[in-house]
Amino acid sequence: MKLVIALALMFLSFPAFATDIFKDSFESGDWSATNRQGFRWTEKTWTSIVSQTQELTSDGKTQAKKNAASFPGDDWTAKSGEYCLRFRYGAGKDWSEQRFNIGTPMKDIWIRYWIRIPLNYKFGPKGYPNKFFSLWTDGYSGKGDGSTVWLSMARRDEGDCSVWCTWSQGGYTNSTRARQDVPFFTRADRGKWMHVLLHFKTETSPGASDGVLQTWRRWDGEKEYSKLHEVLDAPLKIPSQGPNGFQSGYLLGWVNAAFEEDTEFLIDDFVISDASPMKYLLEEAGTDMKGK
């Protein structure tokens, strides 16, 4: 009986049929990637596609890196391949954000990507939170009948940061209180690549309040993922007039605590799946799955 239970738990933790429905490692050198479901990158605010020699700015202009004096940064090395997505926060500025539209709405969505901690990272001296990720159904925050979810960062220990989760309950309401505020990264993590895995699931029926929000992360070189957040009873509403699931989102975003220096994040290997890819990810990281 114990063996049966253990096998059942393993199956629940690592579904066998996760499908990657969208991937973008930015090797096209632009924002053109799409899929059969109609994914597209949309609004761009102080983002660019970069390599070690050039960048494509949000207004479609390509320029050599050595001539990009208004975009300081000596290391645009991608996590894989040649290109990655760059977010520039100018000193004292409050916004760098990349939006996307999923195309076909998804009730159950898994998103993962690599993000490099800025080489000079230090949380801004005044204000919080700083946005990290958001996903919504028909309209963002109070503009939607359906729900929005957020991950946001707050100041911790003289410039380090924590991350919390929150959501709106739909019905054109704003965010509820912050939940599960946990340490995220520190100034000692500058320059490191971090892999994040995010899972969001809408409630199964109106008022069921069984929506799911889960997040994990793994530092480059580690073999295991650490769970940061888990909420299994969230009222993540699907709007009555559609879309029938999550439709849009953004990476990074508004900072209420502006950075004192020009600060750049890099993101690479952005992937959307329809079920948990954890088993594959652990095998990719070199974890022995025989005992899992």
Short mmCIF file of C-alpha atoms in Angstrom, two decimals:
data_model
loop_
_atom_site.label_atom_id
_atom_site.label_comp_id
_atom_site.label_asym_id
_atom_site.label_seq_id
_atom_site.Cartn_x
_atom_site.Cartn_y
_atom_site.Cartn_z
CA MET A 1 0.00 0.00 0.00
CA LYS A 2 2.82 2.42 0.87
CA LEU A 3 4.41 1.81 -2.52
CA VAL A 4 1.13 2.53 -4.28
CA ILE A 5 0.68 5.78 -2.38
CA ALA A 6 4.28 6.82 -3.10
CA LEU A 7 3.85 6.14 -6.81
CA ALA A 8 0.56 8.06 -6.85
CA LEU A 9 2.17 11.06 -5.19
CA MET A 10 5.05 10.94 -7.65
CA PHE A 11 2.62 10.93 -10.57
CA LEU A 12 0.70 13.87 -9.15
CA SER A 13 3.90 15.83 -8.62
CA PHE A 14 5.33 15.11 -12.06
CA PRO A 15 2.65 14.65 -14.76
CA ALA A 16 3.91 12.55 -17.65
CA PHE A 17 2.45 14.54 -20.51
CA ALA A 18 3.50 18.17 -20.10
CA THR A 19 3.66 19.87 -23.48
CA ASP A 20 5.71 22.99 -24.20
CA ILE A 21 3.35 25.05 -26.32
CA PHE A 22 5.57 28.12 -26.71
CA LYS A 23 9.32 28.71 -26.55
CA ASP A 24 11.40 31.79 -27.23
CA SER A 25 15.16 31.93 -26.72
CA PHE A 26 15.18 35.19 -28.73
CA GLU A 27 17.58 33.71 -31.29
CA SER A 28 15.49 35.32 -34.04
CA GLY A 29 16.95 38.59 -32.77
CA ASP A 30 13.48 40.13 -32.53
CA TRP A 31 10.01 39.74 -30.99
CA SER A 32 8.54 37.68 -33.86
CA ALA A 33 8.17 34.31 -32.08
CA THR A 34 4.66 32.83 -32.05
CA ASN A 35 2.87 29.44 -32.01
CA ARG A 36 -0.32 27.74 -33.19
CA GLN A 37 -2.22 29.25 -30.26
CA GLY A 38 -1.36 32.78 -31.38
CA PHE A 39 1.14 33.88 -28.71
CA ARG A 40 2.71 37.27 -29.37
CA TRP A 41 4.93 39.76 -27.59
CA THR A 42 3.04 43.05 -27.28
CA GLU A 43 3.82 46.36 -25.54
CA LYS A 44 7.51 47.08 -24.91
CA THR A 45 8.69 49.60 -22.33
CA TRP A 46 12.47 50.08 -22.18
CA THR A 47 13.18 46.55 -23.35
CA SER A 48 15.43 45.41 -26.19
CA ILE A 49 16.72 42.21 -27.77
CA VAL A 50 20.49 42.12 -27.26
CA SER A 51 23.61 40.17 -28.09
CA GLN A 52 27.17 40.95 -27.14
CA THR A 53 27.54 43.07 -30.27
CA GLN A 54 24.17 44.72 -30.94
CA GLU A 55 20.66 45.46 -29.77
CA LEU A 56 17.24 45.79 -31.37
CA THR A 57 15.34 48.53 -29.54
CA SER A 58 11.60 48.57 -28.91
CA ASP A 59 11.10 51.04 -31.75
CA GLY A 60 12.64 48.57 -34.22
CA LYS A 61 16.07 50.20 -34.56
CA THR A 62 19.20 48.05 -34.62
CA GLN A 63 22.41 49.56 -33.32
CA ALA A 64 25.87 48.29 -32.51
CA LYS A 65 26.49 47.82 -28.83
CA LYS A 66 29.49 50.13 -28.83
CA ASN A 67 27.25 52.94 -30.07
CA ALA A 68 24.51 52.33 -27.52
CA ALA A 69 25.76 54.97 -25.13
CA SER A 70 22.32 55.53 -23.63
CA PHE A 71 22.14 51.84 -22.66
CA PRO A 72 25.12 51.19 -20.41
CA GLY A 73 26.11 47.64 -19.57
CA ASP A 74 29.24 45.68 -20.42
CA ASP A 75 27.85 42.16 -20.28
CA TRP A 76 24.85 41.12 -22.36
CA THR A 77 25.82 37.46 -22.47
CA ALA A 78 22.72 35.31 -23.04
CA LYS A 79 21.99 32.26 -20.91
CA SER A 80 21.87 30.19 -24.10
CA GLY A 81 22.63 31.04 -27.68
CA GLU A 82 23.49 34.58 -28.72
CA TYR A 83 20.43 36.72 -27.91
CA CYS A 84 18.32 37.50 -24.84
CA LEU A 85 15.71 40.03 -23.69
CA ARG A 86 17.06 43.03 -21.81
CA PHE A 87 15.21 45.29 -19.34
CA ARG A 88 16.77 48.67 -18.65
CA TYR A 89 15.82 50.75 -15.62
CA GLY A 90 17.53 54.11 -15.87
CA ALA A 91 18.71 55.66 -12.61
CA GLY A 92 15.68 57.14 -10.86
CA LYS A 93 13.31 55.79 -13.55
CA ASP A 94 10.35 53.65 -12.66
CA TRP A 95 9.44 51.41 -15.58
CA SER A 96 10.79 48.62 -17.77
CA GLU A 97 8.28 46.01 -18.87
CA GLN A 98 7.62 43.42 -21.56
CA ARG A 99 3.98 42.43 -22.15
CA PHE A 100 2.67 39.36 -23.94
CA ASN A 101 -0.61 37.90 -25.16
CA ILE A 102 -0.99 34.13 -24.80
CA GLY A 103 -3.33 33.85 -27.77
CA THR A 104 -5.66 30.98 -26.88
CA PRO A 105 -6.62 31.50 -23.19
CA MET A 106 -5.38 28.93 -20.67
CA LYS A 107 -7.07 27.92 -17.40
CA ASP A 108 -3.97 26.03 -16.27
CA ILE A 109 -0.61 27.49 -17.28
CA TRP A 110 3.05 26.83 -16.44
CA ILE A 111 5.63 29.50 -17.31
CA ARG A 112 9.38 29.27 -16.89
CA TYR A 113 12.39 31.38 -17.83
CA TRP A 114 15.91 32.33 -16.82
CA ILE A 115 16.55 35.77 -15.35
CA ARG A 116 19.94 37.30 -14.58
CA ILE A 117 20.25 39.38 -11.43
CA PRO A 118 21.70 42.80 -12.38
CA LEU A 119 25.45 43.15 -11.95
CA ASN A 120 24.93 46.15 -9.65
CA TYR A 121 21.62 45.13 -8.05
CA LYS A 122 20.46 47.09 -5.02
CA PHE A 123 16.83 47.63 -4.14
CA GLY A 124 15.84 51.28 -4.39
CA PRO A 125 16.03 53.36 -1.19
CA LYS A 126 12.43 54.55 -1.11
CA GLY A 127 9.09 52.87 -1.69
CA TYR A 128 7.84 49.37 -2.60
CA PRO A 129 6.82 47.07 -4.17
CA ASN A 130 8.69 46.50 -7.42
CA LYS A 131 6.78 44.32 -9.88
CA PHE A 132 8.23 40.99 -11.01
CA PHE A 133 5.44 39.25 -12.96
CA SER A 134 1.73 39.52 -13.65
CA LEU A 135 -0.93 37.49 -15.48
CA TRP A 136 -4.59 38.31 -16.07
CA THR A 137 -7.76 37.27 -17.87
CA ASP A 138 -9.86 40.00 -19.53
CA GLY A 139 -8.43 43.19 -18.03
CA TYR A 140 -5.55 44.13 -15.77
CA SER A 141 -6.33 44.59 -12.07
CA GLY A 142 -9.49 46.65 -11.46
CA LYS A 143 -10.16 46.89 -15.21
CA GLY A 144 -11.15 43.22 -15.41
CA ASP A 145 -14.18 41.18 -14.45
CA GLY A 146 -11.76 38.28 -14.16
CA SER A 147 -8.76 37.92 -11.87
CA THR A 148 -5.18 39.18 -12.07
CA VAL A 149 -2.24 37.57 -10.24
CA TRP A 150 1.03 39.27 -9.25
CA LEU A 151 4.49 38.53 -7.96
CA SER A 152 6.10 41.62 -6.43
CA MET A 153 9.38 42.41 -4.70
CA ALA A 154 10.01 44.35 -1.50
CA ARG A 155 13.12 45.73 0.18
CA ARG A 156 14.98 43.48 2.60
CA ASP A 157 18.21 44.03 4.52
CA GLU A 158 19.67 47.24 3.09
CA GLY A 159 19.10 46.57 -0.60
CA ASP A 160 18.31 42.84 -0.89
CA CYS A 161 14.77 41.78 -1.73
CA SER A 162 11.91 39.44 -0.94
CA VAL A 163 9.01 38.39 -3.18
CA TRP A 164 5.34 37.98 -2.39
CA CYS A 165 2.24 36.86 -4.25
CA THR A 166 -1.22 38.39 -4.48
CA TRP A 167 -4.27 38.53 -6.76
CA SER A 168 -7.52 40.29 -7.45
CA GLN A 169 -10.80 38.46 -6.93
CA GLY A 170 -12.26 39.79 -10.16
CA GLY A 171 -15.43 41.83 -10.46
CA TYR A 172 -13.36 44.94 -11.32
CA THR A 173 -11.56 44.89 -7.97
CA ASN A 174 -7.90 45.63 -7.23
CA SER A 175 -5.29 43.50 -5.51
CA THR A 176 -5.94 41.83 -2.17
CA ARG A 177 -3.29 41.87 0.57
CA ALA A 178 0.21 40.52 -0.05
CA ARG A 179 0.82 36.91 0.93
CA GLN A 180 3.81 34.62 1.58
CA ASP A 181 6.57 37.23 1.58
CA VAL A 182 9.81 35.20 1.29
CA PRO A 183 13.51 36.01 0.67
CA PHE A 184 14.26 36.19 -3.05
CA PHE A 185 17.78 37.35 -3.87
CA THR A 186 20.55 39.43 -2.34
CA ARG A 187 23.38 41.68 -3.45
CA ALA A 188 25.62 38.61 -3.16
CA ASP A 189 23.62 37.10 -6.06
CA ARG A 190 24.62 39.82 -8.51
CA GLY A 191 25.33 38.42 -11.96
CA LYS A 192 23.78 35.01 -11.26
CA TRP A 193 21.15 33.38 -13.46
CA MET A 194 18.02 32.17 -11.71
CA HIS A 195 15.45 29.81 -13.25
CA VAL A 196 11.87 30.51 -12.19
CA LEU A 197 8.90 28.17 -12.66
CA LEU A 198 5.43 29.66 -12.22
CA HIS A 199 2.09 27.83 -12.10
CA PHE A 200 -1.34 29.47 -12.18
CA LYS A 201 -4.75 27.81 -12.41
CA THR A 202 -8.17 29.46 -12.38
CA GLU A 203 -10.93 28.24 -10.08
CA THR A 204 -12.87 25.28 -11.46
CA SER A 205 -16.29 26.97 -11.23
CA PRO A 206 -17.65 30.39 -10.15
CA GLY A 207 -17.09 30.84 -6.44
CA ALA A 208 -15.18 27.57 -5.97
CA SER A 209 -12.08 29.43 -4.69
CA ASP A 210 -9.80 26.55 -5.65
CA GLY A 211 -7.45 28.49 -7.89
CA VAL A 212 -3.74 27.67 -7.71
CA LEU A 213 -0.65 29.86 -7.49
CA GLN A 214 2.73 28.12 -7.12
CA THR A 215 6.29 29.29 -7.74
CA TRP A 216 9.71 27.67 -7.65
CA ARG A 217 13.25 28.76 -8.40
CA ARG A 218 16.66 27.20 -9.01
CA TRP A 219 20.00 28.97 -9.23
CA ASP A 220 22.23 28.08 -12.15
CA GLY A 221 24.41 25.17 -11.03
CA GLU A 222 21.93 23.84 -8.48
CA LYS A 223 20.17 20.50 -8.99
CA GLU A 224 16.96 21.14 -7.04
CA TYR A 225 14.14 23.67 -7.17
CA SER A 226 13.05 25.54 -4.05
CA LYS A 227 9.36 26.25 -3.64
CA LEU A 228 8.68 29.91 -2.87
CA HIS A 229 4.87 30.15 -2.89
CA GLU A 230 1.92 27.80 -2.77
CA VAL A 231 -1.74 28.86 -2.66
CA LEU A 232 -4.36 26.21 -3.44
CA ASP A 233 -7.54 28.06 -2.52
CA ALA A 234 -7.36 31.32 -4.45
CA PRO A 235 -10.56 32.86 -5.91
CA LEU A 236 -9.06 33.24 -9.40
CA LYS A 237 -12.14 34.13 -11.41
CA ILE A 238 -12.80 33.51 -15.09
CA PRO A 239 -14.82 36.47 -16.45
CA SER A 240 -18.41 35.61 -17.34
CA GLN A 241 -18.02 37.04 -20.85
CA GLY A 242 -14.60 35.46 -21.44
CA PRO A 243 -11.84 34.90 -22.19
CA ASN A 244 -11.97 31.37 -20.80
CA GLY A 245 -8.71 31.56 -18.87
CA PHE A 246 -5.55 33.64 -18.56
CA GLN A 247 -4.94 35.79 -21.64
CA SER A 248 -2.16 38.35 -21.04
CA GLY A 249 0.77 39.14 -18.80
CA TYR A 250 3.99 41.06 -18.29
CA LEU A 251 7.57 40.44 -17.20
CA LEU A 252 9.10 42.75 -14.56
CA GLY A 253 7.30 46.13 -14.76
CA TRP A 254 6.79 49.18 -12.58
CA VAL A 255 9.15 49.85 -9.67
CA ASN A 256 7.92 51.97 -6.79
CA ALA A 257 11.46 51.94 -5.41
CA ALA A 258 13.52 53.32 -8.30
CA PHE A 259 17.13 52.20 -8.58
CA GLU A 260 19.84 54.72 -7.77
CA GLU A 261 22.00 53.54 -10.70
CA ASP A 262 21.20 52.34 -14.22
CA THR A 263 20.14 48.75 -13.65
CA GLU A 264 19.62 45.95 -16.20
CA PHE A 265 17.93 42.55 -15.98
CA LEU A 266 18.31 39.90 -18.69
CA ILE A 267 15.72 37.20 -19.45
CA ASP A 268 16.25 34.16 -21.67
CA ASP A 269 14.57 30.88 -22.66
CA PHE A 270 10.94 31.83 -21.98
CA VAL A 271 8.65 28.76 -22.13
CA ILE A 272 4.91 28.13 -21.63
CA SER A 273 3.65 24.60 -20.86
CA ASP A 274 0.21 23.09 -20.32
CA ALA A 275 1.26 20.87 -17.37
CA SER A 276 4.11 20.55 -14.91
CA PRO A 277 7.53 20.22 -16.60
CA MET A 278 9.24 19.59 -13.25
CA LYS A 279 10.37 16.04 -13.97
CA TYR A 280 12.01 17.14 -17.21
CA LEU A 281 13.57 20.19 -15.54
CA LEU A 282 15.12 18.13 -12.75
CA GLU A 283 16.54 15.65 -15.21
CA GLU A 284 17.92 18.56 -17.24
CA ALA A 285 19.55 19.94 -14.07
CA GLY A 286 21.24 16.59 -13.47
CA THR A 287 19.05 15.37 -10.59
CA ASP A 288 18.80 11.59 -10.24
CA MET A 289 15.07 10.90 -10.60
CA LYS A 290 15.26 7.24 -9.57
CA GLY A 291 14.41 8.08 -5.98
CA LYS A 292 11.87 10.77 -6.79
#
